[in-house]
């Protein structure tokens, strides 16, 4: 008997047989980078609320509960289990194929994986929903759908720390079947905070600043579990004895809960040892699907505590029953540096006490059907499109995982920020927020789906530009090339910061955390800022003039600052010969195609913004003067760009290095100009010639188009320097940005071929739900869970 795929599961999911491993998954390029292996599934939890990951083998193994921090560890006691019996036999399995490797829970039976064609079911994921379809083990047809209430334009439920597990059980046989579904969970209150309150920052071997994170894993002093219920719902709250101390990061409650149903018996156990044999729950559960209804709310010394709820019911032949479980956590505080605390966004709706996990779970059990239909309504217009291939729809939604899993912060509302402040890490290895060069492509998803959050990020940059920080720092890049480092100040007033800070300091306030390069010298950040401000205005209705006004002074300051790097007075700031832009291992010299093009597009955007503001501020002579300055700069620099860089076929890397490398992202500025309905910065025929050259050299001639487009190779596809790092990497987000440019220029087939190559590398080789910045032809990756990959939404934007 094989389960039919439930018609409710879309046809374009990422899917994999339950428990099936990978023969040759991608491995990490640098030993210092995070490589948890390929067992990653779709994350569960709201934006900025912390999230949990459950892999395709059924184990809960990703714990991004502490904002900005990463813990990857299977917790066997956190699990669903199923008991089934008919008139002749019974069986019970915990639904993970990964038995604990440290000898705990020896009494439990773990879900089998059957080699060969049949298999024991499939895992499906289409963010924010995922499904386990169990086959060939139980007689009943069983599906578990998992989701959190995330849909576009929703600034409330999207923040909730909750996951729904919706079980569908059907009896396809001609005899009754008794089933019991058990959810067990370990009390983790207090675990998710750094035990090192002021961790020392050091420079890692790749030149990046890092600090140690030590969660208070297993510290369970004073924990207790208690049953809670009302007329319709039954749950168990996992908490800790209240102290007189103010609430701290990691404090709060967890809750597992379900709905009562007249056909269903509810059993519980509030205190079993998740580090023992597991016999206290398994003996009765495996025997008849029950639990001993053990009640104990006494808090004791540092002992691990598990809670369990089991639901037992009998299905007659042909009968189907749907049963929801909710998992919620209420850990309201995110702490950055010691004493720098923020409340999470969801506390605007559930309060700040930390005692509301039951209220959150209870709300989920009341609302989950509405939530699911909201998700379906949001996704349906895209899923119904016949002009988009299934692999593209799959990746489009699944790449949104990073908005949950990327160390995401979303603070409670304030007068200054009415929907709170928002931020996503550049990645888990480069742990600082909203890197501006990266989000030039990577923020399309946020812009299109949650535009108010997008604008809140840009307002944070606008506030940071006037600020200065004279703290001296050494630059990590020079350490990696074994050269003496110059000393740089952290942040020059008027310079656009690279990032909005890191989780160990004060995000949104203390910017420019990275010290790999001196970002005050970068030649793309100021332009990136201006372009994103105008883009966010234009593509969210072109009516939020207040947003432009809020950002205008910062635009003036950063363009003035960037112009100081125009040392020869030709109108275009020069690159210095150090890696001083987003390709921060790649030296550019003189006027560069990448930074120069962004500069031209940014001047056009600044002129367009000043025009809009002048219609509201007639007679503002300072504004009019600023506009005429930008027009003069643009008039001077536009011909210089072509004169110095056009070689008859494509735009040269830069004007002074003599390199013949074809840079994949050479015309990012032109892509942005066209996207924003600004005048072209280069002629269409030259843009098309350059683009075709990029497609041919960087994609087709680089490993026969198998991996995607390399950042920069010679026209014949060969490397200029075989030992170079960034030029020979395929950057996922840059590829998606390039594909959007191809669509924009009428090369849609080529765009999809390029995008499909990259998507297949990610989703066929164990990189799902941890998409890296870079992959190489050697099967290695760098910088997992990377922000720029959400650029795939830029492709959808230009197709639209």
JSON list of C-alpha atoms in Angstrom, two decimals, residues 147-236:
[
{"chain": "A", "resi": 147, "resn": "UNK", "atom": "CA", "xyz": [4.13, 25.85, 9.18]},
{"chain": "A", "resi": 148, "resn": "UNK", "atom": "CA", "xyz": [4.37, 29.21, 10.92]},
{"chain": "A", "resi": 149, "resn": "UNK", "atom": "CA", "xyz": [2.03, 32.14, 10.11]},
{"chain": "A", "resi": 150, "resn": "UNK", "atom": "CA", "xyz": [4.17, 33.94, 7.55]},
{"chain": "A", "resi": 151, "resn": "UNK", "atom": "CA", "xyz": [2.70, 35.68, 4.52]},
{"chain": "A", "resi": 152, "resn": "UNK", "atom": "CA", "xyz": [3.44, 38.82, 2.54]},
{"chain": "A", "resi": 153, "resn": "UNK", "atom": "CA", "xyz": [2.42, 42.19, 3.96]},
{"chain": "A", "resi": 154, "resn": "UNK", "atom": "CA", "xyz": [1.61, 40.76, 7.40]},
{"chain": "A", "resi": 155, "resn": "UNK", "atom": "CA", "xyz": [3.40, 42.63, 10.20]},
{"chain": "A", "resi": 156, "resn": "UNK", "atom": "CA", "xyz": [1.73, 40.86, 13.12]},
{"chain": "A", "resi": 157, "resn": "UNK", "atom": "CA", "xyz": [1.46, 37.06, 12.93]},
{"chain": "A", "resi": 158, "resn": "UNK", "atom": "CA", "xyz": [4.68, 36.87, 10.91]},
{"chain": "A", "resi": 159, "resn": "UNK", "atom": "CA", "xyz": [6.50, 37.79, 14.14]},
{"chain": "A", "resi": 160, "resn": "UNK", "atom": "CA", "xyz": [4.97, 35.02, 16.29]},
{"chain": "A", "resi": 161, "resn": "UNK", "atom": "CA", "xyz": [7.23, 32.40, 17.91]},
{"chain": "A", "resi": 162, "resn": "UNK", "atom": "CA", "xyz": [5.05, 29.43, 17.00]},
{"chain": "A", "resi": 163, "resn": "UNK", "atom": "CA", "xyz": [4.84, 26.36, 14.77]},
{"chain": "A", "resi": 164, "resn": "UNK", "atom": "CA", "xyz": [1.76, 24.36, 13.81]},
{"chain": "A", "resi": 165, "resn": "UNK", "atom": "CA", "xyz": [1.99, 20.62, 13.10]},
{"chain": "A", "resi": 166, "resn": "UNK", "atom": "CA", "xyz": [-1.16, 19.55, 11.33]},
{"chain": "A", "resi": 167, "resn": "UNK", "atom": "CA", "xyz": [-1.63, 15.78, 11.23]},
{"chain": "A", "resi": 168, "resn": "UNK", "atom": "CA", "xyz": [-3.86, 14.13, 8.66]},
{"chain": "A", "resi": 169, "resn": "UNK", "atom": "CA", "xyz": [-4.65, 10.46, 9.39]},
{"chain": "A", "resi": 170, "resn": "UNK", "atom": "CA", "xyz": [-6.66, 8.28, 7.01]},
{"chain": "A", "resi": 171, "resn": "UNK", "atom": "CA", "xyz": [-7.65, 4.61, 7.24]},
{"chain": "A", "resi": 172, "resn": "UNK", "atom": "CA", "xyz": [-7.55, 3.09, 3.73]},
{"chain": "A", "resi": 173, "resn": "UNK", "atom": "CA", "xyz": [-8.15, -0.49, 4.98]},
{"chain": "A", "resi": 174, "resn": "UNK", "atom": "CA", "xyz": [-11.34, -2.45, 5.60]},
{"chain": "A", "resi": 175, "resn": "UNK", "atom": "CA", "xyz": [-10.77, -2.81, 9.36]},
{"chain": "A", "resi": 176, "resn": "UNK", "atom": "CA", "xyz": [-10.52, -0.30, 12.23]},
{"chain": "A", "resi": 177, "resn": "UNK", "atom": "CA", "xyz": [-7.08, 1.13, 13.08]},
{"chain": "A", "resi": 178, "resn": "UNK", "atom": "CA", "xyz": [-6.15, 2.66, 16.44]},
{"chain": "A", "resi": 179, "resn": "UNK", "atom": "CA", "xyz": [-3.53, 5.40, 16.32]},
{"chain": "A", "resi": 180, "resn": "UNK", "atom": "CA", "xyz": [-1.80, 7.51, 18.92]},
{"chain": "A", "resi": 181, "resn": "UNK", "atom": "CA", "xyz": [0.34, 10.57, 18.09]},
{"chain": "A", "resi": 182, "resn": "UNK", "atom": "CA", "xyz": [2.73, 11.74, 20.80]},
{"chain": "A", "resi": 183, "resn": "UNK", "atom": "CA", "xyz": [4.65, 15.02, 20.97]},
{"chain": "A", "resi": 184, "resn": "UNK", "atom": "CA", "xyz": [7.54, 15.07, 23.43]},
{"chain": "A", "resi": 185, "resn": "UNK", "atom": "CA", "xyz": [9.59, 18.18, 24.22]},
{"chain": "A", "resi": 186, "resn": "UNK", "atom": "CA", "xyz": [12.50, 19.00, 26.47]},
{"chain": "A", "resi": 187, "resn": "UNK", "atom": "CA", "xyz": [12.36, 21.97, 28.86]},
{"chain": "A", "resi": 188, "resn": "UNK", "atom": "CA", "xyz": [14.94, 24.39, 27.43]},
{"chain": "A", "resi": 189, "resn": "UNK", "atom": "CA", "xyz": [14.11, 27.52, 29.42]},
{"chain": "A", "resi": 190, "resn": "UNK", "atom": "CA", "xyz": [17.27, 29.53, 30.09]},
{"chain": "A", "resi": 191, "resn": "UNK", "atom": "CA", "xyz": [19.45, 27.73, 27.57]},
{"chain": "A", "resi": 192, "resn": "UNK", "atom": "CA", "xyz": [19.54, 30.29, 24.78]},
{"chain": "A", "resi": 193, "resn": "UNK", "atom": "CA", "xyz": [21.80, 33.10, 25.92]},
{"chain": "A", "resi": 194, "resn": "UNK", "atom": "CA", "xyz": [25.55, 33.53, 25.84]},
{"chain": "A", "resi": 195, "resn": "UNK", "atom": "CA", "xyz": [27.19, 32.37, 29.07]},
{"chain": "A", "resi": 196, "resn": "UNK", "atom": "CA", "xyz": [30.12, 34.66, 28.09]},
{"chain": "A", "resi": 197, "resn": "UNK", "atom": "CA", "xyz": [28.56, 38.04, 28.69]},
{"chain": "A", "resi": 198, "resn": "UNK", "atom": "CA", "xyz": [31.42, 40.02, 27.16]},
{"chain": "A", "resi": 199, "resn": "UNK", "atom": "CA", "xyz": [33.04, 37.59, 24.73]},
{"chain": "A", "resi": 200, "resn": "UNK", "atom": "CA", "xyz": [36.42, 38.58, 23.42]},
{"chain": "A", "resi": 201, "resn": "UNK", "atom": "CA", "xyz": [36.51, 39.45, 19.73]},
{"chain": "A", "resi": 202, "resn": "UNK", "atom": "CA", "xyz": [39.40, 37.95, 17.78]},
{"chain": "A", "resi": 203, "resn": "UNK", "atom": "CA", "xyz": [40.40, 37.85, 14.11]},
{"chain": "A", "resi": 204, "resn": "UNK", "atom": "CA", "xyz": [39.81, 34.46, 12.50]},
{"chain": "A", "resi": 205, "resn": "UNK", "atom": "CA", "xyz": [42.19, 32.88, 9.96]},
{"chain": "A", "resi": 206, "resn": "UNK", "atom": "CA", "xyz": [40.12, 34.29, 7.07]},
{"chain": "A", "resi": 207, "resn": "UNK", "atom": "CA", "xyz": [40.48, 37.83, 8.49]},
{"chain": "A", "resi": 208, "resn": "UNK", "atom": "CA", "xyz": [36.93, 38.12, 9.86]},
{"chain": "A", "resi": 209, "resn": "UNK", "atom": "CA", "xyz": [36.15, 39.23, 13.42]},
{"chain": "A", "resi": 210, "resn": "UNK", "atom": "CA", "xyz": [34.57, 36.45, 15.52]},
{"chain": "A", "resi": 211, "resn": "UNK", "atom": "CA", "xyz": [33.63, 35.86, 19.15]},
{"chain": "A", "resi": 212, "resn": "UNK", "atom": "CA", "xyz": [32.75, 32.72, 21.07]},
{"chain": "A", "resi": 213, "resn": "UNK", "atom": "CA", "xyz": [29.13, 31.75, 21.69]},
{"chain": "A", "resi": 214, "resn": "UNK", "atom": "CA", "xyz": [28.46, 29.42, 24.63]},
{"chain": "A", "resi": 215, "resn": "UNK", "atom": "CA", "xyz": [24.75, 28.80, 25.08]},
{"chain": "A", "resi": 216, "resn": "UNK", "atom": "CA", "xyz": [23.72, 27.74, 28.58]},
{"chain": "A", "resi": 217, "resn": "UNK", "atom": "CA", "xyz": [22.92, 24.36, 27.08]},
{"chain": "A", "resi": 218, "resn": "UNK", "atom": "CA", "xyz": [21.47, 21.93, 29.62]},
{"chain": "A", "resi": 219, "resn": "UNK", "atom": "CA", "xyz": [21.34, 24.45, 32.51]},
{"chain": "A", "resi": 220, "resn": "UNK", "atom": "CA", "xyz": [17.92, 23.55, 33.88]},
{"chain": "A", "resi": 221, "resn": "UNK", "atom": "CA", "xyz": [18.02, 24.75, 37.48]},
{"chain": "A", "resi": 222, "resn": "UNK", "atom": "CA", "xyz": [14.50, 25.26, 38.84]},
{"chain": "A", "resi": 223, "resn": "UNK", "atom": "CA", "xyz": [12.69, 24.04, 35.71]},
{"chain": "A", "resi": 224, "resn": "UNK", "atom": "CA", "xyz": [9.20, 22.59, 35.97]},
{"chain": "A", "resi": 225, "resn": "UNK", "atom": "CA", "xyz": [6.38, 21.57, 33.63]},
{"chain": "A", "resi": 226, "resn": "UNK", "atom": "CA", "xyz": [2.66, 21.91, 34.21]},
{"chain": "A", "resi": 227, "resn": "UNK", "atom": "CA", "xyz": [-0.57, 20.94, 32.46]},
{"chain": "A", "resi": 228, "resn": "UNK", "atom": "CA", "xyz": [-2.83, 23.75, 31.25]},
{"chain": "A", "resi": 229, "resn": "UNK", "atom": "CA", "xyz": [-6.21, 23.41, 29.62]},
{"chain": "A", "resi": 230, "resn": "UNK", "atom": "CA", "xyz": [-9.51, 25.04, 28.80]},
{"chain": "A", "resi": 231, "resn": "UNK", "atom": "CA", "xyz": [-12.73, 23.70, 27.36]},
{"chain": "A", "resi": 232, "resn": "UNK", "atom": "CA", "xyz": [-11.26, 23.29, 23.87]},
{"chain": "A", "resi": 233, "resn": "UNK", "atom": "CA", "xyz": [-7.50, 23.02, 24.28]},
{"chain": "A", "resi": 234, "resn": "UNK", "atom": "CA", "xyz": [-4.99, 20.96, 26.22]},
{"chain": "A", "resi": 235, "resn": "UNK", "atom": "CA", "xyz": [-1.32, 21.80, 26.72]},
{"chain": "A", "resi": 236, "resn": "UNK", "atom": "CA", "xyz": [1.79, 21.59, 28.80]}
]
